Coordinates of C-alpha atoms and ligand atoms in Angstrom, one line a residue:
M1 CA 12.7 -6.2 26.6
I2 CA 11.6 -3.5 24.2
D3 CA 14.3 -2.2 21.9
F4 CA 13.4 0.6 19.4
S5 CA 16.9 0.9 18.0
L6 CA 17.7 -0.2 14.4
T7 CA 20.6 -2.5 13.5
D8 CA 23.4 -1.1 11.3
E9 CA 21.9 -3.1 8.3
Q10 CA 18.5 -1.5 8.9
R11 CA 20.0 2.0 9.1
A12 CA 21.9 1.4 5.9
L13 CA 18.7 0.2 4.1
Q14 CA 16.9 3.3 5.5
Q15 CA 19.7 5.5 4.2
L16 CA 19.6 3.8 0.8
A17 CA 15.9 4.3 0.5
S18 CA 16.2 7.9 1.6
E19 CA 18.9 8.7 -1.0
F20 CA 16.9 6.9 -3.7
A21 CA 13.8 8.9 -2.8
E22 CA 15.6 12.2 -2.9
K23 CA 17.5 11.4 -6.2
E24 CA 14.9 9.4 -8.2
I25 CA 11.5 10.2 -6.8
A26 CA 11.3 13.7 -5.4
P27 CA 12.4 15.4 -8.7
V28 CA 9.6 13.7 -10.7
A29 CA 6.9 13.5 -8.1
A30 CA 4.9 16.6 -9.1
E31 CA 5.0 15.7 -12.8
Y32 CA 4.0 12.1 -12.4
D33 CA 1.1 13.2 -10.1
R34 CA -0.1 15.8 -12.6
E35 CA 0.0 13.4 -15.5
S36 CA -1.0 10.3 -13.5
R37 CA 1.9 8.6 -15.1
H38 CA 3.1 5.1 -14.3
P39 CA 6.7 5.4 -12.9
V40 CA 8.3 2.8 -15.1
H41 CA 11.8 4.3 -15.0
V42 CA 11.8 4.7 -11.2
L43 CA 10.7 1.0 -10.9
E44 CA 13.6 -0.1 -13.1
K45 CA 16.1 1.8 -10.8
A46 CA 14.3 0.6 -7.6
H47 CA 14.7 -3.0 -8.8
Q48 CA 18.4 -2.5 -9.6
V49 CA 19.1 -1.3 -6.1
G50 CA 17.0 -4.0 -4.4
L51 CA 14.1 -2.0 -3.2
M52 CA 11.4 -4.2 -4.8
N53 CA 10.2 -7.7 -3.5
M54 CA 12.1 -7.3 -0.3
V55 CA 10.2 -9.9 1.7
V56 CA 10.5 -12.6 -1.0
P57 CA 13.0 -15.4 -0.1
E58 CA 16.4 -15.0 -1.9
E59 CA 16.0 -18.2 -3.9
Y60 CA 13.1 -16.6 -5.7
G61 CA 14.8 -13.3 -6.3
G62 CA 13.9 -11.3 -3.2
A63 CA 16.0 -10.1 -0.3
A64 CA 14.4 -12.2 2.4
L65 CA 13.9 -9.1 4.6
G66 CA 11.1 -8.5 7.1
M67 CA 8.1 -6.2 7.5
L68 CA 10.1 -3.8 9.7
E69 CA 12.6 -3.3 6.8
T70 CA 9.7 -2.8 4.5
C71 CA 8.3 -0.1 6.8
L72 CA 11.7 1.7 6.8
V73 CA 11.8 1.7 3.0
S74 CA 8.2 2.6 2.4
E75 CA 8.3 5.6 4.8
E76 CA 11.3 7.0 3.0
L77 CA 9.9 6.5 -0.5
S78 CA 6.4 7.8 0.4
A79 CA 7.9 10.9 2.0
A80 CA 9.0 11.8 -1.5
C81 CA 5.8 10.6 -3.3
S82 CA 3.4 7.9 -2.0
G83 CA 2.1 7.2 -5.4
I84 CA 5.5 6.2 -6.7
G85 CA 6.5 4.7 -3.3
I86 CA 3.6 2.4 -3.2
A87 CA 4.1 1.4 -6.8
V88 CA 7.6 0.3 -5.8
V89 CA 6.5 -1.6 -2.6
A90 CA 3.1 -3.0 -3.8
N91 CA 4.5 -6.3 -4.9
T92 CA 4.9 -7.0 -1.2
L93 CA 1.1 -7.0 -0.9
A94 CA 0.3 -8.8 -4.1
L95 CA 2.9 -11.6 -3.5
T96 CA 1.9 -12.3 0.1
P97 CA -0.7 -14.8 -0.9
F98 CA 2.1 -16.7 -2.7
L99 CA 4.3 -16.5 0.4
L100 CA 1.4 -17.8 2.5
A101 CA 0.0 -20.5 0.2
A102 CA 2.1 -21.3 -2.9
T103 CA 4.0 -24.6 -3.3
P104 CA 7.7 -24.4 -4.2
E105 CA 6.7 -25.3 -7.8
Q106 CA 4.3 -22.3 -7.9
M107 CA 7.0 -20.0 -6.5
E108 CA 9.3 -21.2 -9.3
I109 CA 6.7 -20.7 -12.0
F110 CA 5.1 -17.4 -10.9
V111 CA 7.2 -15.6 -8.4
K112 CA 10.8 -16.2 -9.5
P113 CA 10.4 -14.9 -13.1
L114 CA 8.5 -11.9 -11.8
C115 CA 11.2 -10.9 -9.3
A116 CA 13.9 -11.3 -11.9
G117 CA 13.0 -7.9 -13.4
P118 CA 11.2 -4.7 -12.5
N119 CA 7.8 -6.5 -12.9
L120 CA 4.7 -5.8 -11.0
A121 CA 2.0 -8.0 -9.4
A122 CA -1.5 -6.9 -8.4
L123 CA -3.9 -8.2 -5.8
C124 CA -7.5 -8.4 -7.2
M125 CA -10.3 -8.6 -4.7
T126 CA -12.5 -5.5 -5.0
E127 CA -15.4 -5.6 -7.5
P128 CA -17.8 -2.8 -8.5
Q129 CA -20.5 -4.1 -6.1
A130 CA -18.2 -5.6 -3.5
G131 CA -15.7 -3.5 -1.5
S132 CA -15.8 -3.9 2.3
D133 CA -18.2 -6.8 1.8
V134 CA -15.9 -9.2 0.1
G135 CA -18.4 -12.0 0.5
A136 CA -20.5 -10.2 -2.2
I137 CA -17.9 -10.8 -5.0
R138 CA -19.4 -12.2 -8.2
S139 CA -16.2 -13.5 -9.9
T140 CA -16.3 -17.2 -10.3
A141 CA -13.8 -20.0 -11.0
T142 CA -15.6 -23.1 -12.1
L143 CA -13.7 -26.4 -12.3
S144 CA -14.1 -28.1 -15.7
G145 CA -11.9 -31.2 -16.1
D146 CA -8.4 -30.2 -15.1
R147 CA -9.0 -26.5 -15.6
Y148 CA -10.7 -23.6 -13.8
V149 CA -12.7 -21.1 -15.9
L150 CA -12.4 -17.7 -14.3
S151 CA -14.8 -14.9 -15.0
G152 CA -15.3 -11.5 -13.3
T153 CA -14.4 -7.9 -13.2
K154 CA -12.1 -6.4 -10.5
T155 CA -12.0 -2.7 -9.9
L156 CA -9.7 -0.1 -8.2
I157 CA -6.7 -2.5 -8.6
D158 CA -3.3 -0.9 -7.8
N159 CA -0.8 -1.7 -10.6
G160 CA -3.8 -3.3 -12.3
G161 CA -3.1 -1.9 -15.8
V162 CA 0.6 -2.6 -15.7
A163 CA 1.0 -5.9 -13.7
R164 CA 2.4 -9.0 -15.2
L165 CA 0.9 -11.3 -12.6
Y166 CA -2.4 -11.1 -10.8
C167 CA -3.5 -12.8 -7.6
V168 CA -7.3 -13.1 -8.1
F169 CA -9.9 -14.0 -5.6
A170 CA -13.0 -15.8 -7.0
S171 CA -15.8 -18.0 -5.7
T172 CA -15.4 -21.7 -6.3
D173 CA -18.6 -22.4 -4.4
R174 CA -21.2 -19.6 -4.3
A175 CA -23.3 -21.5 -1.7
Q176 CA -20.4 -21.3 0.8
G177 CA -20.2 -17.5 0.7
L178 CA -16.8 -16.3 2.2
R179 CA -15.8 -19.9 2.8
G180 CA -16.3 -20.6 -0.9
L181 CA -13.6 -18.1 -2.0
S182 CA -10.3 -19.3 -3.5
A183 CA -7.1 -17.6 -4.7
F184 CA -5.6 -17.9 -8.2
A185 CA -2.3 -16.9 -9.9
V186 CA -3.2 -15.4 -13.2
P187 CA -0.5 -14.2 -15.7
R188 CA -1.4 -11.1 -17.6
D189 CA -0.8 -12.7 -21.0
Q190 CA -3.4 -15.5 -20.4
P191 CA -6.1 -15.3 -23.1
G192 CA -9.3 -13.6 -21.7
V193 CA -7.4 -11.2 -19.4
S194 CA -7.8 -7.5 -20.2
V195 CA -7.4 -4.1 -18.6
G196 CA -10.4 -1.8 -18.3
K197 CA -10.8 1.7 -17.0
H198 CA -7.7 3.6 -15.6
E199 CA -9.0 5.4 -12.5
D200 CA -8.4 9.2 -12.6
K201 CA -7.7 9.4 -8.8
M202 CA -7.7 12.3 -6.4
G203 CA -4.3 11.4 -5.0
Q204 CA -1.5 8.8 -5.3
R205 CA -1.9 9.4 -9.0
A206 CA 1.5 8.0 -10.0
I207 CA 0.4 4.5 -9.2
N208 CA -1.7 2.9 -11.9
T209 CA -5.1 2.0 -10.5
S210 CA -7.3 0.2 -13.0
E211 CA -10.1 -2.2 -13.6
V212 CA -9.0 -5.7 -14.6
I213 CA -11.4 -8.0 -16.5
F214 CA -11.3 -11.8 -16.7
E215 CA -13.5 -13.4 -19.4
E216 CA -13.6 -17.1 -19.3
V217 CA -9.9 -17.3 -18.5
E218 CA -8.7 -21.0 -18.5
L219 CA -6.4 -21.8 -15.7
P220 CA -4.7 -25.1 -14.9
V221 CA -5.6 -26.5 -11.5
E222 CA -2.0 -25.8 -10.5
S223 CA -2.8 -22.0 -10.6
R224 CA -4.9 -22.3 -7.4
L225 CA -3.0 -21.0 -4.3
G226 CA -3.9 -23.2 -1.3
E227 CA -7.0 -25.3 -1.2
E228 CA -10.5 -24.4 -2.5
G229 CA -12.3 -22.3 0.1
Q230 CA -9.1 -20.9 1.7
G231 CA -9.3 -17.7 -0.3
F232 CA -10.8 -15.5 2.5
D233 CA -8.3 -16.7 5.0
I234 CA -5.4 -16.0 2.7
F235 CA -6.9 -12.6 1.9
M236 CA -7.3 -11.5 5.5
K237 CA -3.8 -12.8 6.5
T238 CA -2.4 -10.9 3.5
L239 CA -4.1 -7.6 4.6
N240 CA -3.1 -8.1 8.2
R241 CA 0.6 -8.7 7.3
N242 CA 0.7 -5.6 5.0
K243 CA -1.0 -3.0 7.1
A244 CA 2.2 -2.1 8.9
W245 CA 4.0 -0.9 5.8
I246 CA 0.9 0.9 4.6
A247 CA 0.9 2.7 8.0
A248 CA 4.6 3.5 7.5
S249 CA 3.8 5.0 4.1
A250 CA 1.2 7.2 5.7
V251 CA 3.8 8.3 8.2
G252 CA 6.1 9.2 5.3
V253 CA 3.4 11.5 3.8
A254 CA 2.7 13.1 7.2
R255 CA 6.5 13.6 7.8
A256 CA 6.8 15.3 4.5
A257 CA 3.9 17.6 5.4
L258 CA 5.5 18.5 8.7
A259 CA 8.8 19.3 7.1
E260 CA 7.2 21.6 4.5
A261 CA 5.0 23.3 7.2
T262 CA 8.0 23.8 9.5
R263 CA 10.1 25.4 6.7
Y264 CA 7.3 27.6 5.5
A265 CA 6.4 28.8 9.0
Q266 CA 10.0 30.0 9.5
E267 CA 10.0 31.8 6.1
R268 CA 6.6 33.3 6.0
E269 CA 6.2 36.7 7.8
Q270 CA 3.0 38.3 8.9
F271 CA 2.5 41.2 11.3
G272 CA 6.3 41.8 10.9
R273 CA 7.5 38.4 12.1
P274 CA 7.7 34.8 11.0
I275 CA 4.4 33.0 11.5
A276 CA 6.5 30.3 13.4
S277 CA 6.7 32.8 16.3
F278 CA 2.9 32.5 16.9
Q279 CA 2.1 29.9 19.5
A280 CA -0.9 28.8 17.4
I281 CA 1.4 27.7 14.6
Q282 CA 4.0 26.3 17.0
F283 CA 1.4 24.1 18.6
K284 CA 0.2 22.9 15.3
L285 CA 3.7 21.8 14.4
A286 CA 4.1 20.2 17.8
D287 CA 0.8 18.2 17.5
M288 CA 1.9 17.0 14.0
A289 CA 5.2 15.8 15.4
I290 CA 3.5 14.0 18.3
K291 CA 1.1 12.2 16.0
I292 CA 3.8 11.2 13.6
E293 CA 6.0 9.8 16.3
G294 CA 3.1 7.7 17.7
A295 CA 2.1 6.4 14.3
R296 CA 5.6 5.4 13.4
L297 CA 5.9 3.4 16.6
L298 CA 2.6 1.7 16.0
A299 CA 3.7 0.7 12.5
W300 CA 7.0 -0.6 13.7
H301 CA 5.3 -2.5 16.5
A302 CA 2.8 -4.2 14.2
A303 CA 5.7 -5.0 11.8
S304 CA 7.8 -6.5 14.5
L305 CA 4.9 -8.8 15.5
V306 CA 4.6 -9.9 11.9
D307 CA 8.3 -10.6 11.7
R308 CA 8.2 -12.6 15.0
G309 CA 5.3 -14.6 13.6
V310 CA 3.0 -13.8 16.5
H311 CA -0.7 -12.6 16.5
H312 CA -0.7 -9.2 14.9
A313 CA -4.3 -8.6 13.6
L314 CA -5.2 -6.1 16.3
Q315 CA -2.0 -4.1 16.2
S316 CA -2.0 -4.1 12.4
A317 CA -5.5 -2.7 12.3
I318 CA -4.7 -0.1 15.0
A319 CA -1.5 1.0 13.2
K320 CA -3.2 1.3 9.8
C321 CA -6.2 3.2 11.2
F322 CA -4.2 5.6 13.4
A323 CA -1.4 6.3 10.9
S324 CA -3.8 7.0 8.0
D325 CA -6.0 9.2 10.2
I326 CA -3.1 11.2 11.5
A327 CA -1.7 11.5 7.9
M328 CA -5.0 13.1 6.9
E329 CA -5.0 15.4 10.0
V330 CA -1.3 16.4 9.6
T331 CA -1.5 17.1 5.9
T332 CA -4.7 19.1 6.4
E333 CA -3.0 21.2 9.1
A334 CA 0.1 21.6 6.8
V335 CA -2.2 23.2 4.3
Q336 CA -3.6 25.5 7.0
V337 CA 0.0 26.6 8.0
F338 CA 0.5 27.6 4.3
G339 CA -2.7 29.5 4.3
G340 CA -4.0 30.4 0.8
Y341 CA -0.8 29.3 -0.9
G342 CA -1.3 25.8 0.6
Y343 CA -4.5 25.5 -1.3
T344 CA -2.7 26.0 -4.6
R345 CA -0.7 23.6 -6.7
E346 CA 2.3 25.9 -6.4
Y347 CA 3.2 24.3 -3.1
P348 CA 3.4 20.5 -2.4
V349 CA 1.2 20.3 0.6
E350 CA -2.1 20.1 -1.4
K351 CA -0.7 16.9 -3.1
L352 CA 0.2 15.5 0.3
M353 CA -3.3 16.1 1.5
R354 CA -4.8 14.4 -1.6
D355 CA -2.3 11.5 -1.2
A356 CA -3.1 11.0 2.5
K357 CA -6.8 10.4 1.9
A358 CA -6.2 7.0 0.1
F359 CA -4.7 5.5 3.2
Q360 CA -8.0 5.8 5.1
I361 CA -9.8 3.9 2.3
Y362 CA -7.8 0.9 1.0
M363 CA -6.5 -2.2 2.8
G364 CA -9.9 -2.0 4.5
T365 CA -11.5 1.3 5.2
N366 CA -10.9 2.8 8.7
E367 CA -14.5 2.1 9.6
I368 CA -13.7 -1.6 8.9
Q369 CA -10.4 -1.3 11.0
R370 CA -12.5 0.1 13.9
Y371 CA -14.9 -2.8 13.5
L372 CA -12.0 -5.2 13.6
V373 CA -10.5 -3.6 16.7
S374 CA -13.9 -3.6 18.5
Q375 CA -14.4 -7.3 17.6
E376 CA -11.0 -8.1 19.2
L377 CA -12.0 -6.2 22.3
L378 CA -15.4 -7.8 22.5
R379 CA -14.3 -11.4 21.9
Ligands
FAD401 C1 -6.3 4.1 -4.3 C2 -7.0 2.8 -4.1 C3 -6.3 1.6 -4.3 C4 -6.9 0.4 -4.2 N1 -6.2 -0.8 -4.5 C5 -6.9 -2.0 -4.4 C6 -6.2 -3.2 -4.8 O1 -5.0 -3.1 -5.2 N2 -6.9 -4.3 -4.8 C7 -8.2 -4.4 -4.4 O2 -8.7 -5.5 -4.4 N3 -8.8 -3.3 -4.0 C8 -8.2 -2.1 -4.0 N4 -8.9 -0.9 -3.6 C9 -10.3 -1.0 -3.2 C10 -10.4 -0.9 -1.7 O3 -10.0 -2.0 -1.1 C11 -11.9 -0.5 -1.5 O4 -12.2 0.8 -2.0 C12 -12.3 -0.6 0.0 O5 -12.2 -1.9 0.5 C13 -13.7 0.0 0.3 O6 -14.6 -0.6 -0.6 P1 -15.6 0.3 -1.4 O7 -14.7 1.4 -2.1 O8 -16.4 -0.5 -2.2 O9 -16.4 1.1 -0.3 P2 -17.7 0.5 0.4 O10 -17.4 -0.9 1.0 O11 -18.9 0.6 -0.5 O12 -17.9 1.5 1.6 C14 -18.4 2.8 1.5 C15 -18.4 3.4 2.9 O13 -19.2 2.6 3.8 C16 -18.5 2.2 4.9 N5 -18.9 0.9 5.3 C17 -19.0 -0.2 4.5 N6 -19.4 -1.3 5.3 C18 -19.4 -0.9 6.5 C19 -19.7 -1.5 7.8 N7 -19.9 -2.8 7.9 N8 -19.6 -0.8 8.9 C20 -19.3 0.5 8.8 N9 -19.0 1.2 7.7 C21 -19.1 0.5 6.6 C22 -17.0 2.2 4.4 O14 -16.1 2.3 5.5 C23 -17.1 3.5 3.5 O15 -16.9 4.6 4.3 C24 -8.3 0.3 -3.7 C25 -8.9 1.5 -3.5 C26 -8.3 2.7 -3.6 C27 -9.1 4.0 -3.3

């Protein structure tokens, strides 16, 4: 049986996120975007009301909720501002390697203190020369007695400049390529860890995206998550689990663009009547709504597969790819509905268009998602 209805608890959570977005995010969205400012005060409030670390088990300070609930929240937050919304929800991504591979002791040491406050974690895989091709990363973690020595530079890391904990992927055996990658928990205050360039991004500017540098960082063996060589597997599972809420965030951005375009089309008059009376505009709005509805259902479906613990790689890739593509299409069409004003910073649709673009690039570019889908088909 397929049931698309939400429970009372899920609707209440959605309502909480919607009210939070309206009260705490929407009023500061334009300013934080303009200044590319880290939304520290919003994070403090989000933590207070329980919108951070939702998928972490309760004994470690989370809410033990599922990916579907994460989708509901991230759509609402990103409808107000995806830069801030993703900053709030991004711990879900960065802590997934811990949920997948950490021992109870590692959860106590690394995750519990993090979740006790409005603290951030960051997932560090990408390097200057290695994006889609993660097998090309040059970071190394070399075992020396009872410690690893970690060296490398990670780039384009969300929350990278403000995180208290990093999950870092490095090679423990260069000869093994992808099978030689391992995952490590690295506290920010460990000697040798520093923050490099803050990226001046096109969109999603409120989330801090930075370079993170590791120079001969000494880590106890107990910092390794899982076994040596399991890093690539942990990384792929992490991405697959989290694509659903990224898709839902893209839906939030698209939904906001549709709302803005619908309102403007009813207000703006040309040729003596509202532009909403022209079928060309009506059909644009209708196409936007059709795409948003489809993308949301794909995100929810992928999330429900994650929550049921069944195979979700294909549906996650489809949801992420489709939702980010339609977010780009819908926001571009919203700018078109606004005409020349849409191209100015006076109206919010240009921001939505800039914000939408990021979804097509991170968590694996959409070319890589299409590759993954084709591989599932051709197996
Ligand atoms: C806003 C933002 C936030 C990010 N946050 C993080 C983060 O928190 N942690 C992290 O580790 N990384 C993060 N990234 C990095 C992101 O994961 C990479 O940008 C992404 O994986 C693409 O890598 P690249 O930028 O090096 O592009 P490249 O891999 O160089 O790709 C360039 C182009 O070539 C295409 N291409 C590459 N290989 C193939 C192929 N085999 N077939 C077809 N086309 C191909 C790509 O699709 C793309 O169009 C973030 C990026 C952005 C923009």
